[in-house]
Amino acid sequence: MNALLARFGRKAKPEQNEESYYTAGQLALIKARFKQKTSGIVAAWILGTLVLMGFFAPFFSPVDPTINGADGEYRRGEPQVVFFWDKEGFSLRPFSYSYQKTTSKIDLKALAGGGLDALDALTSSGALSSSSQNKFTVDKTERRYLQLFVQGWEYSLIDLSVGGLDLDIRWDRHLFGVDKGQLHLMGTDEDGKDIFSRTLHAIWVTISIAIVALVVKLIASLFVGGVSGYFGGRVDTILMSITEAVRVIPPIPIYLACAVALSQIDLTPVQRYFAIAVVIGALDFATLGRRLRTHILTERNQDYVLAAQLCGSSTWRIIWRHLIPSFTSYIIVDTLINFPYVILAETSLSFLGLGLTEPVNSLGVLLQKAQDPDIQQNMIWQFFPVLVFVVLIMAFVFVGDALRDAADPYSEKK
Amino acid sequence: MIIQFFSDTWLLWILLSIGGLLWWRGRDNQYFHYVFNRYWLALATLLLVSGIVFSLMEVLPGDCAEKYIAYKNTQGETITQADIQAERVRMGLDKSLPERWGRWVTNLTLRGDLGFSCAKRQSVNLALGDRFWMSFMFCMAGLLFAYLIAVPFGIFSAFTINKPWKDKNPQHSQVEQWIGTVMLSGQKVLDLLLRVISYLGLALPNFLLALTIILLYVFAGEPMPTGLFSDQWASVPWFGPNGFEMEKLYDFLGHIWLPIFVIGWSATALQLQTVRALVVDESSKLYVDAARARGVDGVALWAGYPVRHSISPLFNSIGFDFQRVFNDLPIVAVVIGLTDSAALLIEALSMTNDQELAAGILFLVALVVISMNFITDVVLAAIDPRVRKSVLGS
């Protein structure tokens, strides 16, 4: 499979002639090298699909993930399987069955009679155990057919409103759904919220936290590295000894302390969400900051910097317009490689109940539920977000690996 | 009197005498001069770390006096605001942050006193006991596990990185090309598999991994390997009436593998990436080409040239690897039910808001990282000629 894909990728590439290789820009070279990494390409496709599905989550999810869309009739329900055929014959259009809750009959009269036997019978019948609450009877005679572009709850497809301009594009169509009731591809949780839809919505929340954190991290690192590398001397010594000190302290306990402090302040979920992202990003400047400083220290003595200085450019202009563009590719690669680590930090905080909390949909919140013994034993389908999480992180790591190799200008074979 | 004085300031004398010895040896010896420089730089960094840690812990809500008074309140005494204020003055909490930090650092450098934990109501040194060493051993064992897997696999991964899937060597005959293609594809697939497995350790959050393993035990109906010992062995001493208790050792090993495996696996992914990148970097350098031109080939080329040269940066990063592993330990400790310092740290941070205990543990971690960095720098400067040349300048 991989060999096949690799061949495909190689064939699609135009004939490389000597001339174009030497005149190609940095980005074109990276792109050309990246195309040769089969695992990277496969991972990039998976990653792209996941991010796209996350970004347009309302469109791709058949059910509203908030409490408004919770299916009261189908709490703790198992995944509803989609079939193409059954005993009654083959159907080109996939369908699911309708599910009914079996309400276990509790013989109140016998209980009121005061017989201990009746109580014993009730307990041993399992009507009170939590696993029996997951029992639904499948009505195989009633098919519910899958439909494309069904009408459902209204959502904002993409919000482009800037300033006074109202460009909030709203839509109420969803990629797929069933004609009667709701379809729960991955089952539901205790409140009847659809797991599949929640997971899709969670992807973008988690990725956007990571993006905010990485942007903050980038700004902090650029500031520390740029200032320290450009000015050198005493400024450099002081800033670098502080970074060195920050680097040796394990970050998760520090995030924890900050999260505890944040929990004292009364914040809305959205503010809390950004505060956590900013904390994670702002404390993580040490590694990248040091690298940038080393790079600037070597670059600042180059002739083009001297030329800019003689032309009268200001310090900030030289840093931003001349020095930083010289290692954009490095910054991009480093940012991508750091994605999984930032996502993991958010997850760990959520796991301890100090990051985002219910009812926000984030992968950390959904993963946290996996530690509940009830879910582990009776609702194994709630591990679906774990699967998505693992695939997402793996895709990030593999794309990062391939990009790192591709961005290295010396990796080309001679 | 004098004994009292020395027992109160023993750590300072040790630090000073090491510094003095290094300075004395470094007057006419360039290497010891470098070691002396590293030594005082490490001490300065430690001072800075203590400042950062101490002031960061101020963000935790509440202070010692409030907690102490709250405790007294539960004992049935009525407490007024004035009492809290008096308690603050008694504990020195009314002083400014730099003053308190100064006192903390002074006690620390004089006799290794990490302060007083209010939640535990005992000194931090006593509360920690040998628990920090326990965490240290966990981390080192996890790191060893990670290195054992990451180093060989990382080198292998770097070896296959720029290889094609198909053998197109025109000097080979048809059959040779066919066999070569099978070999190359096999290597590529193996590399991919190894990377997927090691990255799984990163992608599966370690708390989830620990939970899953515990769950498997539950489903199998076996006793869970949480904690350090089973109940029956927890209180049995290591040396019983009939010599060393081997049974206890087996029991201990049956429990200890879980945290080490969990943190080790999650550390493997990053190590593998590092080893891979290091070896790839080295393998594209000119001296490798020169060796190849001299006719060195195969394993001898790889082991003797790029791999050998990428060991020292790897060795140099042990300190930060330790920090990264310790970073993961608290959450694993919570899930598995360990009682080491990482679990204490989580408890101090998120439950009891015990500033001094948390600051003490974080400072100790930083101390270990900085000492490891110091040791690796010094050792590398002694044995690696490239490092020696760059730091000693001769």
Coordinates of C-alpha atoms in Angstrom, one line a residue, chain A:
Chain A
M1 CA 0.0 0.0 0.0
N2 CA 2.7 2.4 1.0
A3 CA 4.9 1.4 -1.8
L4 CA 2.0 2.0 -4.2
L5 CA 1.4 5.5 -2.7
A6 CA 5.1 6.3 -2.9
R7 CA 5.1 5.4 -6.5
F8 CA 2.1 7.5 -7.1
G9 CA 3.7 10.5 -5.4
R10 CA 6.8 10.1 -7.4
K11 CA 5.1 9.9 -10.7
A12 CA 3.0 12.9 -10.0
K13 CA 6.1 15.0 -9.6
P14 CA 7.2 16.7 -12.8
E15 CA 10.5 15.9 -14.4
Q16 CA 13.1 17.7 -12.2
N17 CA 15.6 19.5 -14.3
E18 CA 18.9 20.9 -12.9
E19 CA 18.0 24.5 -13.5
S20 CA 14.7 24.6 -11.5
Y21 CA 16.4 22.8 -8.6
Y22 CA 18.9 25.6 -8.1
T23 CA 16.5 28.4 -8.5
A24 CA 13.7 26.9 -6.4
G25 CA 12.7 28.8 -3.3
Q26 CA 13.0 27.3 0.2
L27 CA 9.3 26.4 0.4
A28 CA 9.3 24.7 -3.0
L29 CA 12.3 22.6 -2.0
I30 CA 10.6 21.6 1.3
K31 CA 7.5 20.7 -0.6
A32 CA 9.4 18.6 -3.1
R33 CA 11.3 16.7 -0.3
F34 CA 8.1 16.3 1.8
K35 CA 6.4 14.6 -1.2
Q36 CA 8.9 11.8 -1.0
K37 CA 8.0 10.9 2.6
T38 CA 5.3 8.3 2.2
S39 CA 4.4 8.1 5.9
G40 CA 4.3 11.9 6.1
I41 CA 1.9 12.2 3.2
V42 CA -0.5 9.6 4.6
A43 CA -0.3 11.3 8.0
A44 CA -0.9 14.7 6.4
W45 CA -4.0 13.5 4.7
I46 CA -5.4 12.0 7.9
L47 CA -4.5 15.1 9.8
G48 CA -6.1 17.3 7.1
T49 CA -9.3 15.3 7.2
L50 CA -9.5 15.4 11.0
V51 CA -8.8 19.1 11.2
L52 CA -11.3 19.9 8.4
M53 CA -14.0 17.7 10.1
G54 CA -13.2 19.5 13.4
F55 CA -13.4 22.9 11.9
F56 CA -16.7 22.3 10.2
A57 CA -17.9 20.0 13.0
P58 CA -21.5 21.2 13.0
F59 CA -21.8 20.3 9.4
F60 CA -20.3 16.9 9.8
S61 CA -22.1 15.9 13.0
P62 CA -25.6 14.6 12.8
V63 CA -26.7 15.7 16.3
D64 CA -26.3 18.8 18.3
P65 CA -23.6 18.1 20.9
T66 CA -24.9 20.5 23.5
I67 CA -27.6 19.6 26.0
N68 CA -30.2 20.9 23.6
G69 CA -29.5 18.0 21.3
A70 CA -29.3 15.4 24.0
D71 CA -31.6 12.4 23.3
G72 CA -33.6 11.9 26.4
E73 CA -35.0 8.7 25.0
Y74 CA -31.6 7.2 24.3
R75 CA -29.4 7.8 27.3
R76 CA -26.3 5.6 27.8
G77 CA -27.2 4.0 24.4
E78 CA -24.7 1.9 22.5
P79 CA -23.6 2.8 19.0
Q80 CA -26.3 2.4 16.3
V81 CA -24.9 0.3 13.6
V82 CA -25.5 1.2 10.0
F83 CA -26.4 -1.7 7.7
F84 CA -26.7 -2.2 3.9
W85 CA -28.6 -5.5 4.1
D86 CA -30.5 -7.7 6.4
K87 CA -33.0 -10.6 6.3
E88 CA -35.5 -8.5 4.4
G89 CA -33.1 -7.8 1.6
F90 CA -30.4 -5.5 0.2
S91 CA -30.8 -1.8 0.2
L92 CA -28.5 0.6 -1.7
R93 CA -29.3 3.3 0.9
P94 CA -27.8 2.4 4.3
F95 CA -30.2 2.2 7.2
S96 CA -30.3 1.8 10.9
Y97 CA -33.0 0.3 13.1
S98 CA -35.0 2.1 15.7
Y99 CA -34.2 1.5 19.3
Q100 CA -36.6 1.2 22.2
K101 CA -35.8 1.4 25.8
T102 CA -37.0 -1.7 27.8
T103 CA -38.4 -0.3 31.0
S104 CA -37.9 -3.0 33.5
K105 CA -41.1 -3.5 35.4
I106 CA -40.7 -3.0 39.1
D107 CA -43.4 -4.8 41.0
L108 CA -44.2 -2.1 43.4
K109 CA -47.1 -3.9 44.8
A110 CA -45.0 -6.9 45.9
L111 CA -42.5 -4.5 47.4
A112 CA -45.2 -2.7 49.3
G113 CA -46.4 -6.0 50.6
G114 CA -43.2 -6.0 52.6
G115 CA -41.9 -9.3 51.3
L116 CA -38.1 -9.5 51.5
D117 CA -38.3 -12.1 48.7
A118 CA -39.6 -9.5 46.4
L119 CA -36.8 -7.2 47.2
D120 CA -34.3 -10.0 46.6
A121 CA -35.9 -10.8 43.3
L122 CA -35.7 -7.1 42.3
T123 CA -32.0 -6.8 43.1
S124 CA -31.1 -10.1 41.5
S125 CA -33.0 -9.3 38.4
G126 CA -30.5 -6.6 37.6
A127 CA -33.1 -3.9 37.0
L128 CA -31.2 -1.6 39.4
S129 CA -27.7 -2.2 38.1
S130 CA -26.2 0.4 35.8
S131 CA -25.4 -2.0 33.0
S132 CA -29.1 -2.9 32.6
Q133 CA -29.8 0.8 31.9
N134 CA -27.9 0.4 28.7
K135 CA -30.3 -2.2 27.4
F136 CA -32.3 -1.2 24.4
T137 CA -34.4 -3.5 22.2
V138 CA -33.8 -3.2 18.5
D139 CA -36.9 -3.1 16.3
K140 CA -35.7 -4.8 13.2
T141 CA -38.9 -4.3 11.3
E142 CA -38.5 -0.5 11.4
R143 CA -35.7 0.7 9.2
R144 CA -34.5 4.3 9.4
Y145 CA -32.7 5.3 6.2
L146 CA -29.6 7.5 6.1
Q147 CA -30.0 10.7 4.2
L148 CA -27.5 13.2 2.9
F149 CA -27.8 17.0 3.6
V150 CA -30.6 16.6 6.1
Q151 CA -32.1 19.7 7.8
G152 CA -31.3 20.0 11.4
W153 CA -30.4 22.5 14.1
E154 CA -29.1 25.8 12.8
Y155 CA -25.5 26.6 13.3
S156 CA -22.9 29.1 12.2
L157 CA -20.9 27.6 9.4
I158 CA -18.2 30.2 9.5
D159 CA -18.2 33.5 11.3
L160 CA -16.5 36.2 9.3
S161 CA -18.0 39.2 11.2
V162 CA -15.4 41.9 11.6
G163 CA -16.3 45.1 13.4
G164 CA -19.8 46.1 12.4
L165 CA -19.9 43.8 9.4
D166 CA -22.3 41.0 9.9
L167 CA -20.9 38.1 7.9
D168 CA -22.0 35.2 10.0
I169 CA -22.9 32.5 7.5
R170 CA -25.6 30.3 9.1
W171 CA -26.8 27.0 7.8
D172 CA -29.1 24.2 9.0
R173 CA -28.0 21.4 6.7
H174 CA -25.9 18.5 7.9
L175 CA -23.9 16.0 5.9
F176 CA -25.9 13.0 7.0
G177 CA -28.7 12.0 9.3
V178 CA -31.7 9.7 9.4
D179 CA -35.2 10.4 8.4
K180 CA -36.8 9.7 11.8
G181 CA -35.2 10.7 15.0
Q182 CA -31.4 10.9 15.6
L183 CA -28.6 8.7 14.5
H184 CA -25.9 7.9 17.2
L185 CA -23.0 6.5 15.3
M186 CA -20.9 6.1 18.4
G187 CA -23.6 5.9 21.1
T188 CA -24.5 8.4 23.7
D189 CA -23.3 9.4 27.2
E190 CA -25.2 9.6 30.5
D191 CA -27.1 12.7 29.4
G192 CA -28.0 11.3 25.9
K193 CA -25.4 13.6 24.2
D194 CA -24.1 12.1 21.0
I195 CA -20.5 10.9 21.4
F196 CA -19.6 11.2 17.7
S197 CA -20.8 14.8 17.5
R198 CA -19.1 15.7 20.7
T199 CA -15.8 14.3 19.6
L200 CA -16.0 16.2 16.3
H201 CA -16.6 19.4 18.1
A202 CA -13.9 18.7 20.6
I203 CA -11.2 18.4 17.9
W204 CA -11.4 22.0 17.0
V205 CA -11.6 23.2 20.6
T206 CA -8.4 21.3 21.4
I207 CA -6.6 22.4 18.3
S208 CA -7.6 26.0 18.8
I209 CA -6.2 25.9 22.3
A210 CA -3.0 24.5 20.9
I211 CA -2.9 27.3 18.2
V212 CA -3.4 30.0 20.8
A213 CA -0.8 28.5 23.0
L214 CA 1.7 28.1 20.2
V215 CA 1.1 31.7 19.0
V216 CA 1.7 33.0 22.5
K217 CA 4.8 30.8 22.8
L218 CA 6.1 32.0 19.4
I219 CA 5.7 35.7 20.5
A220 CA 7.4 35.1 23.8
S221 CA 10.2 33.1 22.2
L222 CA 10.7 35.7 19.5
F223 CA 10.8 38.4 22.0
V224 CA 13.3 36.7 24.3
G225 CA 15.4 35.2 21.6
G226 CA 15.3 38.3 19.4
V227 CA 16.2 40.8 22.1
S228 CA 18.8 38.6 23.7
G229 CA 20.5 37.7 20.4
Y230 CA 20.4 41.1 18.9
F231 CA 21.6 43.1 21.8
G232 CA 24.0 40.5 23.2
G233 CA 26.3 41.4 26.1
R234 CA 24.7 42.0 29.5
V235 CA 21.1 41.8 28.3
D236 CA 21.9 38.4 26.7
T237 CA 23.5 37.1 29.9
I238 CA 20.6 38.1 32.1
L239 CA 17.9 36.8 29.8
M240 CA 19.7 33.6 29.1
S241 CA 20.2 32.8 32.7
I242 CA 16.5 33.3 33.3
T243 CA 15.6 31.0 30.4
E244 CA 18.1 28.5 31.7
A245 CA 16.4 28.6 35.1
V246 CA 12.9 28.3 33.6
R247 CA 14.1 25.4 31.5
V248 CA 15.0 23.1 34.4
I249 CA 11.6 23.4 36.2
P250 CA 9.1 20.8 35.1
P251 CA 6.3 22.6 33.3
I252 CA 3.2 20.6 34.3
P253 CA 3.4 21.4 38.0
I254 CA 3.8 25.1 37.1
Y255 CA 0.7 24.9 34.8
L256 CA -1.1 23.2 37.7
A257 CA -0.2 26.0 40.1
C258 CA -1.4 28.6 37.6
A259 CA -4.6 26.6 36.9
V260 CA -5.3 26.5 40.6
A261 CA -4.8 30.2 40.8
L262 CA -7.1 30.7 37.8
S263 CA -9.8 28.6 39.4
Q264 CA -9.9 31.1 42.2
I265 CA -10.9 33.9 39.8
D266 CA -14.5 33.8 38.5
L267 CA -14.2 33.2 34.8
T268 CA -16.5 32.2 32.1
P269 CA -15.6 29.0 30.3
V270 CA -14.4 30.9 27.3
Q271 CA -12.2 33.2 29.3
R272 CA -10.8 30.2 31.2
Y273 CA -10.1 28.5 28.0
F274 CA -8.0 31.4 26.7
A275 CA -6.3 31.9 30.0
I276 CA -5.1 28.3 30.1
A277 CA -3.9 28.5 26.5
V278 CA -2.0 31.7 27.3
V279 CA -0.5 30.1 30.4
I280 CA 0.7 27.0 28.6
G281 CA 2.1 29.1 25.8
A282 CA 3.8 31.9 27.8
L283 CA 5.8 29.5 30.1
D284 CA 7.1 27.5 27.2
F285 CA 9.5 30.0 25.6
A286 CA 12.8 28.6 26.9
T287 CA 13.7 26.0 24.2
L288 CA 12.7 28.0 21.1
G289 CA 13.9 31.2 22.6
R290 CA 17.4 29.8 23.0
R291 CA 17.5 28.4 19.5
L292 CA 16.4 31.7 18.0
R293 CA 19.0 33.6 20.1
T294 CA 21.8 31.3 18.8
H295 CA 20.6 31.8 15.3
I296 CA 20.4 35.6 15.6
L297 CA 23.9 35.7 17.2
T298 CA 25.4 34.1 14.1
E299 CA 23.2 36.1 11.6
R300 CA 23.6 39.5 13.1
N301 CA 27.2 39.9 11.9
Q302 CA 26.3 39.2 8.3
D303 CA 26.7 41.8 5.7
Y304 CA 23.1 42.3 4.9
V305 CA 22.4 43.4 8.5
L306 CA 25.2 45.9 8.3
A307 CA 23.8 47.1 5.0
A308 CA 20.4 47.6 6.7
Q309 CA 22.0 49.4 9.6
L310 CA 23.8 51.8 7.2
C311 CA 20.6 52.5 5.5
G312 CA 19.2 53.7 8.8
S313 CA 16.8 50.9 9.6
S314 CA 15.7 50.8 13.2
T315 CA 16.6 47.9 15.5
W316 CA 13.1 46.4 15.5
R317 CA 12.8 46.6 11.7
I318 CA 16.1 44.7 11.3
I319 CA 14.9 42.0 13.8
W320 CA 11.4 41.7 12.2
R321 CA 12.1 42.3 8.5
H322 CA 15.6 40.8 8.1
L323 CA 16.5 38.4 10.8
I324 CA 13.3 36.6 11.6
P325 CA 12.4 35.8 7.9
S326 CA 15.7 34.0 7.6
F327 CA 14.5 31.2 9.7
T328 CA 10.8 31.1 9.1
S329 CA 10.9 27.5 7.9
Y330 CA 12.6 26.4 11.2
I331 CA 9.9 28.2 13.2
I332 CA 7.1 26.6 11.3
V333 CA 8.5 23.1 11.6
D334 CA 9.2 23.6 15.3
T335 CA 5.7 24.8 15.9
L336 CA 4.2 21.8 14.2
I337 CA 6.4 19.4 16.1
N338 CA 5.2 21.0 19.3
F339 CA 1.5 20.6 18.6
P340 CA 1.2 17.2 20.2
Y341 CA 3.0 18.3 23.4
V342 CA 0.8 21.3 23.8
I343 CA -2.3 19.2 23.3
L344 CA -1.0 16.7 25.8
A345 CA -0.5 19.4 28.4
E346 CA -4.1 20.6 28.0
T347 CA -5.2 17.0 28.3
S348 CA -3.3 16.5 31.5
L349 CA -4.7 19.6 33.1
S350 CA -8.2 18.6 32.1
F351 CA -7.6 15.1 33.5
L352 CA -6.9 16.6 36.9
G353 CA -10.0 18.7 36.6
L354 CA -8.1 21.9 36.4
G355 CA -8.3 22.6 32.7
L356 CA -11.5 22.8 30.8
T357 CA -14.5 21.2 32.4
E358 CA -17.9 19.9 31.4
P359 CA -20.0 20.9 29.5
V360 CA -17.2 22.2 27.2
N361 CA -16.3 19.8 24.5
S362 CA -12.6 19.3 24.5
L363 CA -10.7 16.1 23.9
G364 CA -9.2 16.5 27.4
V365 CA -12.7 16.6 29.0
L366 CA -13.8 13.6 27.0
L367 CA -10.7 11.7 27.9
Q368 CA -11.1 12.4 31.5
K369 CA -14.4 10.5 31.4
A370 CA -12.5 7.4 30.5
Q371 CA -11.3 7.0 34.1
D372 CA -14.8 6.5 35.4
P373 CA -15.2 2.8 36.3
D374 CA -18.9 2.9 35.2
I375 CA -17.8 4.0 31.7
Q376 CA -15.0 1.5 31.5
Q377 CA -17.3 -1.4 32.3
N378 CA -20.7 -0.5 30.8
M379 CA -20.1 2.2 28.1
I380 CA -17.0 1.1 26.3
W381 CA -18.1 3.2 23.3
Q382 CA -17.2 6.3 25.2
F383 CA -13.6 5.4 24.4
F384 CA -14.2 6.6 20.9
P385 CA -12.7 10.1 21.7
V386 CA -9.5 8.3 22.9
L387 CA -9.2 6.6 19.5
V388 CA -9.6 10.0 17.7
F389 CA -7.1 11.6 20.1
V390 CA -4.5 8.9 19.5
V391 CA -4.9 9.1 15.7
L392 CA -4.7 12.9 15.9
I393 CA -1.5 13.0 17.9
M394 CA 0.1 10.2 15.7
A395 CA -0.8 12.2 12.6
F396 CA 0.8 15.3 14.1
V397 CA 4.0 13.5 15.1
F398 CA 4.4 11.8 11.7
V399 CA 3.8 15.0 9.8
G400 CA 6.2 16.8 12.1
D401 CA 8.8 14.1 11.6
A402 CA 8.5 14.3 7.8
L403 CA 8.6 18.1 7.8
R404 CA 11.6 18.1 10.0
D405 CA 13.4 15.9 7.6
A406 CA 12.2 17.9 4.6
A407 CA 13.1 21.3 6.0
D408 CA 16.6 20.3 6.8
P409 CA 18.6 21.7 3.8
Y410 CA 21.4 19.2 4.2
S411 CA 19.2 16.1 4.1
E412 CA 19.3 15.9 0.4
K413 CA 21.2 12.9 -0.9
K414 CA 24.2 13.6 -2.9

